[in-house]
Amino acid sequence: MDILRFITAGSVDDGKSTLIGRLLYDSKSILTDQLEAIEKSSKTRGNGEIDLALLTDGLRAEREQGITIDVAYKYFATAKRKFIIADAPGHIQYTRNMITGASNVSLTIILIDARTGLVEQTKRHSIIASLLGIKHVLVAINKIDLVGYNEQVYHSIVSAYQQMADQLGIQSINYIPISALNGDNFIQSSPNTPWYQGKALLPFLEEVEIDDTINLTNGRFQVQYIIRPQTAELPDYRGYAGKIISGIYKKGQQVNILPSGASTTIRKIELAGEEVESAFAPQSVTLLLDTDIDISRGDSIIPADETPQISNEITVLLCWLDEKPLQPFNKYILQHNNKRVLASIKEILYKLDVNSLTEEPTATIQLNDVVKVKIKTAERLVFDSYKQLQGTGAAILIDETSNNTVAAIMIQ
Amino acid sequence: MQPYTLNYLQQLEAESIYILREVMAQFEKPALLFSGGKDSITLAYLAKKAFSPAKIPFPFVHIDTGHNFEEALAYRDLLAKEFGITLIVRKVEDTIKKRNLKEATGKFPSRNWLQTFTLLDTIEEFQFDACIGGARRDEEKARAKERVFSVRNDFGQWDPKLQRPELWNIYNGKIHKGENVRVFPISNWTELDVWSYLKAENIPLPSIYFAHEREVIHHQGQLLAVSPFITIDAGDIVEKKIIRYRTVGDMTCTAAVESNATTLDEVVNEIKLTRISERGETRIDDRVTEAAMEDRKKNGYF
Ligand SMILES: Nc1nc2c(ncn2[C@@H]2O[C@H](COP(=O)(O)OP(=O)(O)OP(=O)(O)O)[C@@H](O)[C@H]2O)c(=O)[nH]1
Ligand SMILES: [Mg+2]
């Protein structure tokens, strides 16, 4: 059975958590004791009606304030598909948590309150979805009950969103009018919106085709950990453990160790201790090589006929995630999968203005800014552009003093 | 199945192995918190795969409340021997004496809360910088929010409002001295995934996970095993029932499930049909307050 990973995004109070609760409730996927617990909690909170947002708003502070602070993950399955859902917070302050959830999904549901239409956070989350290369966007125009199920309101939001999406270059979009509170267009088409011809939410999610195919063409592998048992039986065993990011690796294959450039042959491939003839993404394997070369964590083992980029200067799109702004003269640690190198920002090319979607000059980089910068690293990286190969085009920046993850990086 | 594709369990396995290896690569003194339950057993088998042909490179730590199922202890010792693992056992009993802690009282005196003291003392004693645990996000609403690499402060505390961003599968385990990280390699597994994996891999389990006869009492709709650790009152009716366990925790707070399932196939089928969550059906300690788990985590719990 295939899996769809999706996130709900959009501005504060647009109904993201309620949507997930409603989807699980109406598809009878909430277990009885969990339902009882949220029923009880809804009562003590005095609103009488069951508050389905409580299914994912699990933290004390979230329940007290009626907002989402951090991403919650929910797992459910229908006869057709398995779903992993991330519920993102809408507050601008917690955008980094939305990015955390969005970095591992292939579909985003952007919620829009039918009464207000597009607001800044709608745009910000859409920009992030497009930067992260999320394959598909479903725009849910929510609280349609509060505008009398008005078709005109729906259409004007659709065209406003479409205009922005065209600017952002988001390719694959669908639109749906819903009421997360009442369940309109969740499991079946609602009689309240006879003018809507599309699928209801659950059938849509069950059937939407997402091109999630893993790249099996371009071999990419980074050494994660070196296994050396150093026992009497295996005194010289030296296995390079790691995840195949993309492509297929075969026994006997010619490979280069990058960035150093040494070449050798794969002598043996082990999968969980068993020898295999070949292995493929996204397996976690152990490669044994023909010659003894100096290889450390973070080095890449790449098929001889493959040519990833190698450089100590990269141009990247970057989302700043920390309260503390970028300190232009500080060094940061750049982590590119299993490789950590020192890095500094050499030049800020522009900042994306969230509202106008235009590129503006800027001298500073602050929380939630999306900027294009040039970065110089202390050692050469082996990478691809994020657009071509997400697995080798993504990286993070870590603040050397706080150890916090301060930026998400997509290499151009 | 098409060539070069992984089924769902294989995808989960690959991700978990990646996380386990990342722990070894990023930390100096990791340990695996081993309770003898199915989730930590799954972790043990994943760790074996991750580091094969080498032995599992970190010790297993059991925080022993003294309220154990004998079968789980026997299993623990056997597994440690078979896998050649260093097993560290620290007893809550000793912490209670040493720190002069007050034990919980009542009918089912749980040491769940006191366990945290022993855990933090053990982390301090061995200077562990990463503790690997078998928590899953589907278990509980606070766990559903926790990162795979969950950074804890000097006091082992989780701050749910200040979690580090965790992007793609790039894990940032950098910490200051004194802090530690709790790592949850099976975060994305559901209970059904765990059972299905145990079945697919033919992994042996402690016998209490399968149907057997046991003396139990009823308590608020749940079945609790008769043991020296709980108080049997005059009004309690002790009955013999055919039961199995869905989780293995303390005898004082783990409820049993009526069942005839004697094989993993049968258990998997029952889990597919159940309408009650694992914790809801088996734990009596989480019913105390709405945010019981969050509060424990904020105090240094797993
Ligand atoms: N009338 C109406 N109210 C709705 C609908 N969907 C959500 N709401 C209400 O809107 C409020 C906010 O809903 P949430 O689901 O918590 O919003 P959210 O988007 O998750 O908010 P954050 O996570 O804090 O950004 C709640 O009071 C909901 O009951 C809807 O379709 N119609
Ligand atoms: Mg919410």
PDB file of N, CA and C in Angstrom, chain A residues 3 28 30-33 41 45 56 59-60 62-63 70-73 75 82 97 99-100 103-104 224 237 241-243 272-273 280 282 284-286 297 333 335 338 340 386 401 403 405, chain B residues 4-6 8 11 14 18 21-22 25-26 49-53 137 141 144-145 147 163-172 174-176 187-188 190 193 275-277 280 290-291 294-295:
ATOM      1  N   ILE A   3       1.965   5.317   0.523  1.00  0.00           N
ATOM      2  CA  ILE A   3       1.827   6.247   1.635  1.00  0.00           C
ATOM      3  C   ILE A   3       1.728   7.653   1.086  1.00  0.00           C
ATOM      4  N   LYS A  28     -13.892   7.668  10.811  1.00  0.00           N
ATOM      5  CA  LYS A  28     -13.953   6.718  11.937  1.00  0.00           C
ATOM      6  C   LYS A  28     -12.578   6.164  12.295  1.00  0.00           C
ATOM      7  N   ILE A  30     -10.671   7.640  14.728  1.00  0.00           N
ATOM      8  CA  ILE A  30     -10.257   8.007  16.088  1.00  0.00           C
ATOM      9  C   ILE A  30     -10.622   6.858  17.018  1.00  0.00           C
ATOM     10  N   LEU A  31      -9.663   6.405  17.776  1.00  0.00           N
ATOM     11  CA  LEU A  31      -9.928   5.294  18.680  1.00  0.00           C
ATOM     12  C   LEU A  31     -10.842   5.768  19.809  1.00  0.00           C
ATOM     13  N   THR A  32     -11.643   4.849  20.333  1.00  0.00           N
ATOM     14  CA  THR A  32     -12.717   5.254  21.243  1.00  0.00           C
ATOM     15  C   THR A  32     -12.215   5.991  22.482  1.00  0.00           C
ATOM     16  N   ASP A  33     -11.117   5.519  23.073  1.00  0.00           N
ATOM     17  CA  ASP A  33     -10.649   6.171  24.301  1.00  0.00           C
ATOM     18  C   ASP A  33     -10.109   7.568  24.010  1.00  0.00           C
ATOM     19  N   SER A  41     -12.380  16.662  27.506  1.00  0.00           N
ATOM     20  CA  SER A  41     -11.618  17.897  27.547  1.00  0.00           C
ATOM     21  C   SER A  41     -12.402  19.060  26.933  1.00  0.00           C
ATOM     22  N   ARG A  45     -13.551  22.545  28.917  1.00  0.00           N
ATOM     23  CA  ARG A  45     -13.211  23.841  28.359  1.00  0.00           C
ATOM     24  C   ARG A  45     -14.455  24.672  28.054  1.00  0.00           C
ATOM     25  N   THR A  56      -4.985  16.905  17.865  1.00  0.00           N
ATOM     26  CA  THR A  56      -3.562  17.123  17.606  1.00  0.00           C
ATOM     27  C   THR A  56      -2.958  18.173  18.541  1.00  0.00           C
ATOM     28  N   LEU A  59      -0.442  19.625  23.613  1.00  0.00           N
ATOM     29  CA  LEU A  59       0.337  20.210  24.702  1.00  0.00           C
ATOM     30  C   LEU A  59      -0.555  21.062  25.585  1.00  0.00           C
ATOM     31  N   ARG A  60      -0.180  21.142  26.838  1.00  0.00           N
ATOM     32  CA  ARG A  60      -0.945  21.938  27.788  1.00  0.00           C
ATOM     33  C   ARG A  60      -1.110  23.383  27.303  1.00  0.00           C
ATOM     34  N   GLU A  62      -0.943  24.549  24.353  1.00  0.00           N
ATOM     35  CA  GLU A  62      -1.768  24.634  23.147  1.00  0.00           C
ATOM     36  C   GLU A  62      -3.244  24.597  23.509  1.00  0.00           C
ATOM     37  N   ARG A  63      -3.576  23.737  24.453  1.00  0.00           N
ATOM     38  CA  ARG A  63      -4.980  23.603  24.836  1.00  0.00           C
ATOM     39  C   ARG A  63      -5.466  24.841  25.588  1.00  0.00           C
ATOM     40  N   ASP A  70       3.579  23.439  18.119  1.00  0.00           N
ATOM     41  CA  ASP A  70       4.528  22.621  17.361  1.00  0.00           C
ATOM     42  C   ASP A  70       3.800  21.564  16.542  1.00  0.00           C
ATOM     43  N   VAL A  71       4.501  21.037  15.559  1.00  0.00           N
ATOM     44  CA  VAL A  71       3.900  20.036  14.672  1.00  0.00           C
ATOM     45  C   VAL A  71       3.521  18.790  15.453  1.00  0.00           C
ATOM     46  N   ALA A  72       2.356  18.245  15.147  1.00  0.00           N
ATOM     47  CA  ALA A  72       1.982  16.940  15.673  1.00  0.00           C
ATOM     48  C   ALA A  72       1.883  15.985  14.499  1.00  0.00           C
ATOM     49  N   TYR A  73       2.263  14.746  14.725  1.00  0.00           N
ATOM     50  CA  TYR A  73       2.169  13.758  13.661  1.00  0.00           C
ATOM     51  C   TYR A  73       1.056  12.772  13.979  1.00  0.00           C
ATOM     52  N   TYR A  75      -1.053   9.246  12.337  1.00  0.00           N
ATOM     53  CA  TYR A  75      -0.895   8.151  11.385  1.00  0.00           C
ATOM     54  C   TYR A  75      -2.253   7.515  11.195  1.00  0.00           C
ATOM     55  N   LYS A  82      -2.076   4.649   3.075  1.00  0.00           N
ATOM     56  CA  LYS A  82      -1.626   4.946   4.415  1.00  0.00           C
ATOM     57  C   LYS A  82      -1.278   6.439   4.439  1.00  0.00           C
ATOM     58  N   ASN A  97       8.603  25.565  13.009  1.00  0.00           N
ATOM     59  CA  ASN A  97       7.998  24.258  13.266  1.00  0.00           C
ATOM     60  C   ASN A  97       7.184  23.786  12.067  1.00  0.00           C
ATOM     61  N   ILE A  99       8.059  24.501   9.027  1.00  0.00           N
ATOM     62  CA  ILE A  99       9.075  24.053   8.065  1.00  0.00           C
ATOM     63  C   ILE A  99       9.572  22.654   8.432  1.00  0.00           C
ATOM     64  N   THR A 100       9.726  22.433   9.725  1.00  0.00           N
ATOM     65  CA  THR A 100      10.118  21.102  10.191  1.00  0.00           C
ATOM     66  C   THR A 100       9.165  20.045   9.646  1.00  0.00           C
ATOM     67  N   SER A 103       9.196  19.708   5.646  1.00  0.00           N
ATOM     68  CA  SER A 103      10.384  19.214   4.943  1.00  0.00           C
ATOM     69  C   SER A 103      10.269  17.742   4.566  1.00  0.00           C
ATOM     70  N   ASN A 104       9.295  17.043   5.136  1.00  0.00           N
ATOM     71  CA  ASN A 104       9.192  15.618   4.824  1.00  0.00           C
ATOM     72  C   ASN A 104       7.852  15.198   4.224  1.00  0.00           C
ATOM     73  N   GLN A 224      28.258   7.513   6.552  1.00  0.00           N
ATOM     74  CA  GLN A 224      27.634   7.988   7.774  1.00  0.00           C
ATOM     75  C   GLN A 224      28.436   7.547   8.992  1.00  0.00           C
ATOM     76  N   TYR A 237      38.013  -5.906   9.047  1.00  0.00           N
ATOM     77  CA  TYR A 237      36.752  -5.477   8.440  1.00  0.00           C
ATOM     78  C   TYR A 237      36.589  -3.968   8.587  1.00  0.00           C
ATOM     79  N   ALA A 241      29.182   2.495   6.411  1.00  0.00           N
ATOM     80  CA  ALA A 241      27.735   2.456   6.596  1.00  0.00           C
ATOM     81  C   ALA A 241      27.130   3.787   6.185  1.00  0.00           C
ATOM     82  N   GLY A 242      25.962   3.719   5.578  1.00  0.00           N
ATOM     83  CA  GLY A 242      25.277   4.942   5.183  1.00  0.00           C
ATOM     84  C   GLY A 242      24.002   4.621   4.443  1.00  0.00           C
ATOM     85  N   LYS A 243      23.332   5.696   4.070  1.00  0.00           N
ATOM     86  CA  LYS A 243      22.067   5.544   3.379  1.00  0.00           C
ATOM     87  C   LYS A 243      22.284   5.827   1.895  1.00  0.00           C
ATOM     88  N   ALA A 272      22.008  -5.006   6.455  1.00  0.00           N
ATOM     89  CA  ALA A 272      21.729  -5.590   7.767  1.00  0.00           C
ATOM     90  C   ALA A 272      22.529  -6.870   8.004  1.00  0.00           C
ATOM     91  N   GLY A 273      23.794  -6.847   7.603  1.00  0.00           N
ATOM     92  CA  GLY A 273      24.657  -7.982   7.882  1.00  0.00           C
ATOM     93  C   GLY A 273      24.641  -9.075   6.830  1.00  0.00           C
ATOM     94  N   PHE A 280      19.727  -0.201  -3.226  1.00  0.00           N
ATOM     95  CA  PHE A 280      19.144   0.983  -3.865  1.00  0.00           C
ATOM     96  C   PHE A 280      18.566   1.924  -2.819  1.00  0.00           C
ATOM     97  N   PRO A 282      15.853   3.984  -0.758  1.00  0.00           N
ATOM     98  CA  PRO A 282      16.552   4.631   0.355  1.00  0.00           C
ATOM     99  C   PRO A 282      17.097   3.638   1.386  1.00  0.00           C
ATOM    100  N   SER A 284      19.490   1.621   3.916  1.00  0.00           N
ATOM    101  CA  SER A 284      20.660   1.868   4.753  1.00  0.00           C
ATOM    102  C   SER A 284      21.556   0.646   4.622  1.00  0.00           C
ATOM    103  N   VAL A 285      22.744   0.834   4.076  1.00  0.00           N
ATOM    104  CA  VAL A 285      23.591  -0.316   3.750  1.00  0.00           C
ATOM    105  C   VAL A 285      25.003  -0.125   4.294  1.00  0.00           C
ATOM    106  N   THR A 286      25.853  -1.107   4.019  1.00  0.00           N
ATOM    107  CA  THR A 286      27.268  -1.000   4.335  1.00  0.00           C
ATOM    108  C   THR A 286      28.055  -1.376   3.088  1.00  0.00           C
ATOM    109  N   ARG A 297      33.697  10.023   7.754  1.00  0.00           N
ATOM    110  CA  ARG A 297      32.277  10.377   7.772  1.00  0.00           C
ATOM    111  C   ARG A 297      32.076  11.633   6.931  1.00  0.00           C
ATOM    112  N   ILE A 333      28.152  26.371  11.486  1.00  0.00           N
ATOM    113  CA  ILE A 333      28.438  24.994  11.061  1.00  0.00           C
ATOM    114  C   ILE A 333      27.389  24.624  10.037  1.00  0.00           C
ATOM    115  N   GLN A 335      25.671  21.668   8.078  1.00  0.00           N
ATOM    116  CA  GLN A 335      25.546  20.208   8.057  1.00  0.00           C
ATOM    117  C   GLN A 335      24.809  19.787   6.794  1.00  0.00           C
ATOM    118  N   ASN A 338      25.612  13.988   6.419  1.00  0.00           N
ATOM    119  CA  ASN A 338      26.484  13.533   7.494  1.00  0.00           C
ATOM    120  C   ASN A 338      27.788  14.317   7.563  1.00  0.00           C
ATOM    121  N   ARG A 340      29.817  17.811   8.312  1.00  0.00           N
ATOM    122  CA  ARG A 340      29.760  19.123   8.956  1.00  0.00           C
ATOM    123  C   ARG A 340      31.008  19.902   8.601  1.00  0.00           C
ATOM    124  N   TYR A 386      19.105  21.442  -5.189  1.00  0.00           N
ATOM    125  CA  TYR A 386      17.947  20.898  -4.471  1.00  0.00           C
ATOM    126  C   TYR A 386      16.852  20.488  -5.440  1.00  0.00           C
ATOM    127  N   THR A 401      27.578  28.589  18.906  1.00  0.00           N
ATOM    128  CA  THR A 401      27.540  28.832  20.344  1.00  0.00           C
ATOM    129  C   THR A 401      26.273  28.287  20.993  1.00  0.00           C
ATOM    130  N   ASN A 403      24.285  26.035  19.499  1.00  0.00           N
ATOM    131  CA  ASN A 403      24.030  24.712  18.914  1.00  0.00           C
ATOM    132  C   ASN A 403      22.666  24.592  18.252  1.00  0.00           C
ATOM    133  N   THR A 405      19.709  24.883  15.444  1.00  0.00           N
ATOM    134  CA  THR A 405      19.575  24.850  13.993  1.00  0.00           C
ATOM    135  C   THR A 405      18.976  26.190  13.584  1.00  0.00           C
TER     136      THR A 405
ATOM    137  N   TYR B   4      13.544  -3.022  -6.911  1.00  0.00           N
ATOM    138  CA  TYR B   4      14.023  -1.732  -6.413  1.00  0.00           C
ATOM    139  C   TYR B   4      12.940  -0.880  -5.757  1.00  0.00           C
ATOM    140  N   THR B   5      12.028  -1.516  -5.069  1.00  0.00           N
ATOM    141  CA  THR B   5      11.124  -0.753  -4.212  1.00  0.00           C
ATOM    142  C   THR B   5      11.100  -1.418  -2.840  1.00  0.00           C
ATOM    143  N   LEU B   6      10.883  -0.604  -1.843  1.00  0.00           N
ATOM    144  CA  LEU B   6      10.809  -1.121  -0.480  1.00  0.00           C
ATOM    145  C   LEU B   6       9.357  -1.105  -0.040  1.00  0.00           C
ATOM    146  N   TYR B   8       6.499  -0.912   3.047  1.00  0.00           N
ATOM    147  CA  TYR B   8       6.430   0.092   4.095  1.00  0.00           C
ATOM    148  C   TYR B   8       7.310  -0.242   5.299  1.00  0.00           C
ATOM    149  N   GLN B  11      10.868   0.425   4.545  1.00  0.00           N
ATOM    150  CA  GLN B  11      11.186   1.864   4.578  1.00  0.00           C
ATOM    151  C   GLN B  11      11.399   2.341   6.007  1.00  0.00           C
ATOM    152  N   ALA B  14      14.727   1.058   7.279  1.00  0.00           N
ATOM    153  CA  ALA B  14      15.865   1.796   6.735  1.00  0.00           C
ATOM    154  C   ALA B  14      16.041   3.127   7.471  1.00  0.00           C
ATOM    155  N   TYR B  18      19.190   4.226   9.947  1.00  0.00           N
ATOM    156  CA  TYR B  18      19.891   5.484   9.684  1.00  0.00           C
ATOM    157  C   TYR B  18      20.017   6.296  10.978  1.00  0.00           C
ATOM    158  N   ARG B  21      22.511   4.737  13.489  1.00  0.00           N
ATOM    159  CA  ARG B  21      23.908   4.971  13.091  1.00  0.00           C
ATOM    160  C   ARG B  21      24.305   6.424  13.337  1.00  0.00           C
ATOM    161  N   GLU B  22      23.348   7.316  13.141  1.00  0.00           N
ATOM    162  CA  GLU B  22      23.614   8.727  13.350  1.00  0.00           C
ATOM    163  C   GLU B  22      23.953   8.984  14.832  1.00  0.00           C
ATOM    164  N   ALA B  25      27.486   8.016  15.384  1.00  0.00           N
ATOM    165  CA  ALA B  25      28.416   8.925  14.724  1.00  0.00           C
ATOM    166  C   ALA B  25      28.500  10.272  15.440  1.00  0.00           C
ATOM    167  N   GLN B  26      27.411  10.702  16.051  1.00  0.00           N
ATOM    168  CA  GLN B  26      27.395  12.053  16.626  1.00  0.00           C
ATOM    169  C   GLN B  26      27.690  12.117  18.117  1.00  0.00           C
ATOM    170  N   LYS B  49      21.017  -5.013  13.423  1.00  0.00           N
ATOM    171  CA  LYS B  49      21.173  -4.872  11.972  1.00  0.00           C
ATOM    172  C   LYS B  49      22.056  -3.673  11.618  1.00  0.00           C
ATOM    173  N   ALA B  50      21.861  -2.586  12.351  1.00  0.00           N
ATOM    174  CA  ALA B  50      22.554  -1.341  11.996  1.00  0.00           C
ATOM    175  C   ALA B  50      24.069  -1.481  12.079  1.00  0.00           C
ATOM    176  N   PHE B  51      24.560  -2.265  13.037  1.00  0.00           N
ATOM    177  CA  PHE B  51      26.004  -2.298  13.270  1.00  0.00           C
ATOM    178  C   PHE B  51      26.655  -3.623  12.902  1.00  0.00           C
ATOM    179  N   SER B  52      25.871  -4.549  12.379  1.00  0.00           N
ATOM    180  CA  SER B  52      26.400  -5.836  11.975  1.00  0.00           C
ATOM    181  C   SER B  52      27.534  -5.635  10.962  1.00  0.00           C
ATOM    182  N   PRO B  53      28.586  -6.418  10.967  1.00  0.00           N
ATOM    183  CA  PRO B  53      28.840  -7.587  11.805  1.00  0.00           C
ATOM    184  C   PRO B  53      29.453  -7.255  13.165  1.00  0.00           C
ATOM    185  N   ARG B 137       5.409   8.117  18.085  1.00  0.00           N
ATOM    186  CA  ARG B 137       4.536   9.293  18.065  1.00  0.00           C
ATOM    187  C   ARG B 137       3.062   8.930  18.120  1.00  0.00           C
ATOM    188  N   LYS B 141      -0.373  11.975  22.891  1.00  0.00           N
ATOM    189  CA  LYS B 141      -0.438  13.284  22.238  1.00  0.00           C
ATOM    190  C   LYS B 141       0.777  14.177  22.465  1.00  0.00           C
ATOM    191  N   ALA B 144       3.505  12.771  20.212  1.00  0.00           N
ATOM    192  CA  ALA B 144       3.236  13.085  18.803  1.00  0.00           C
ATOM    193  C   ALA B 144       3.940  14.369  18.390  1.00  0.00           C
ATOM    194  N   LYS B 145       4.388  15.132  19.379  1.00  0.00           N
ATOM    195  CA  LYS B 145       5.002  16.435  19.124  1.00  0.00           C
ATOM    196  C   LYS B 145       6.516  16.397  19.204  1.00  0.00           C
ATOM    197  N   ARG B 147      10.527  15.654  18.735  1.00  0.00           N
ATOM    198  CA  ARG B 147      11.469  15.430  17.647  1.00  0.00           C
ATOM    199  C   ARG B 147      12.105  14.050  17.773  1.00  0.00           C
ATOM    200  N   GLN B 163      11.530  23.517  20.869  1.00  0.00           N
ATOM    201  CA  GLN B 163      12.223  22.415  20.217  1.00  0.00           C
ATOM    202  C   GLN B 163      13.005  22.932  19.013  1.00  0.00           C
ATOM    203  N   ARG B 164      14.137  22.280  18.783  1.00  0.00           N
ATOM    204  CA  ARG B 164      14.937  22.637  17.607  1.00  0.00           C
ATOM    205  C   ARG B 164      14.204  22.259  16.331  1.00  0.00           C
ATOM    206  N   PRO B 165      14.341  23.086  15.296  1.00  0.00           N
ATOM    207  CA  PRO B 165      13.824  22.626  14.001  1.00  0.00           C
ATOM    208  C   PRO B 165      14.527  21.315  13.624  1.00  0.00           C
ATOM    209  N   GLU B 166      13.826  20.441  12.951  1.00  0.00           N
ATOM    210  CA  GLU B 166      14.437  19.177  12.522  1.00  0.00           C
ATOM    211  C   GLU B 166      14.036  18.956  11.070  1.00  0.00           C
ATOM    212  N   LEU B 167      14.967  19.243  10.172  1.00  0.00           N
ATOM    213  CA  LEU B 167      14.616  19.296   8.758  1.00  0.00           C
ATOM    214  C   LEU B 167      15.089  18.078   7.990  1.00  0.00           C
ATOM    215  N   TRP B 168      14.253  17.647   7.050  1.00  0.00           N
ATOM    216  CA  TRP B 168      14.553  16.475   6.211  1.00  0.00           C
ATOM    217  C   TRP B 168      14.996  15.332   7.131  1.00  0.00           C
ATOM    218  N   ASN B 169      16.098  14.656   6.731  1.00  0.00           N
ATOM    219  CA  ASN B 169      16.624  13.708   7.735  1.00  0.00           C
ATOM    220  C   ASN B 169      18.028  14.107   8.150  1.00  0.00           C
ATOM    221  N   ILE B 170      18.173  15.409   8.352  1.00  0.00           N
ATOM    222  CA  ILE B 170      19.438  15.939   8.848  1.00  0.00           C
ATOM    223  C   ILE B 170      19.269  16.172  10.347  1.00  0.00           C
ATOM    224  N   TYR B 171      19.975  15.398  11.133  1.00  0.00           N
ATOM    225  CA  TYR B 171      19.794  15.475  12.585  1.00  0.00           C
ATOM    226  C   TYR B 171      20.917  16.256  13.240  1.00  0.00           C
ATOM    227  N   ASN B 172      20.537  17.257  14.023  1.00  0.00           N
ATOM    228  CA  ASN B 172      21.510  18.084  14.727  1.00  0.00           C
ATOM    229  C   ASN B 172      21.576  17.645  16.186  1.00  0.00           C
ATOM    230  N   LYS B 174      24.117  18.368  18.215  1.00  0.00           N
ATOM    231  CA  LYS B 174      25.143  19.139  18.934  1.00  0.00           C
ATOM    232  C   LYS B 174      24.587  19.675  20.255  1.00  0.00           C
ATOM    233  N   ILE B 175      25.295  19.413  21.323  1.00  0.00           N
ATOM    234  CA  ILE B 175      24.830  19.859  22.634  1.00  0.00           C
ATOM    235  C   ILE B 175      25.979  20.408  23.466  1.00  0.00           C
ATOM    236  N   HIS B 176      25.618  21.107  24.498  1.00  0.00           N
ATOM    237  CA  HIS B 176      26.624  21.576  25.457  1.00  0.00           C
ATOM    238  C   HIS B 176      26.860  20.498  26.490  1.00  0.00           C
ATOM    239  N   SER B 187      10.131   6.662  16.048  1.00  0.00           N
ATOM    240  CA  SER B 187       9.105   7.711  16.164  1.00  0.00           C
ATOM    241  C   SER B 187       7.952   7.509  15.190  1.00  0.00           C
ATOM    242  N   ASN B 188       8.263   7.162  13.957  1.00  0.00           N
ATOM    243  CA  ASN B 188       7.230   7.114  12.923  1.00  0.00           C
ATOM    244  C   ASN B 188       6.546   5.759  12.779  1.00  0.00           C
ATOM    245  N   THR B 190       3.875   2.916  13.948  1.00  0.00           N
ATOM    246  CA  THR B 190       2.668   2.779  14.759  1.00  0.00           C
ATOM    247  C   THR B 190       2.744   1.452  15.496  1.00  0.00           C
ATOM    248  N   ASP B 193       2.596  -1.285  13.102  1.00  0.00           N
ATOM    249  CA  ASP B 193       3.870  -1.469  12.391  1.00  0.00           C
ATOM    250  C   ASP B 193       4.829  -2.312  13.233  1.00  0.00           C
ATOM    251  N   ARG B 275     -10.339  -1.087  18.685  1.00  0.00           N
ATOM    252  CA  ARG B 275     -10.820   0.295  18.621  1.00  0.00           C
ATOM    253  C   ARG B 275     -10.306   1.109  19.807  1.00  0.00           C
ATOM    254  N   ILE B 276      -9.429   0.518  20.586  1.00  0.00           N
ATOM    255  CA  ILE B 276      -8.887   1.240  21.748  1.00  0.00           C
ATOM    256  C   ILE B 276      -7.383   1.386  21.567  1.00  0.00           C
ATOM    257  N   SER B 277      -6.852   2.534  21.958  1.00  0.00           N
ATOM    258  CA  SER B 277      -5.424   2.761  21.788  1.00  0.00           C
ATOM    259  C   SER B 277      -4.637   1.915  22.776  1.00  0.00           C
ATOM    260  N   GLY B 280      -4.552   3.594  26.165  1.00  0.00           N
ATOM    261  CA  GLY B 280      -5.885   3.587  26.744  1.00  0.00           C
ATOM    262  C   GLY B 280      -6.263   2.231  27.298  1.00  0.00           C
ATOM    263  N   GLU B 290      -4.701  15.076  32.321  1.00  0.00           N
ATOM    264  CA  GLU B 290      -4.704  15.188  30.882  1.00  0.00           C
ATOM    265  C   GLU B 290      -3.290  15.283  30.315  1.00  0.00           C
ATOM    266  N   ALA B 291      -2.429  15.965  31.011  1.00  0.00           N
ATOM    267  CA  ALA B 291      -1.090  16.207  30.477  1.00  0.00           C
ATOM    268  C   ALA B 291      -0.026  15.399  31.225  1.00  0.00           C
ATOM    269  N   GLU B 294       3.214  14.739  29.198  1.00  0.00           N
ATOM    270  CA  GLU B 294       3.959  15.975  28.976  1.00  0.00           C
ATOM    271  C   GLU B 294       4.663  16.397  30.269  1.00  0.00           C
ATOM    272  N   ASP B 295       3.955  16.327  31.363  1.00  0.00           N
ATOM    273  CA  ASP B 295       4.542  16.726  32.638  1.00  0.00           C
ATOM    274  C   ASP B 295       5.730  15.845  33.007  1.00  0.00           C
TER     275      ASP B 295
END
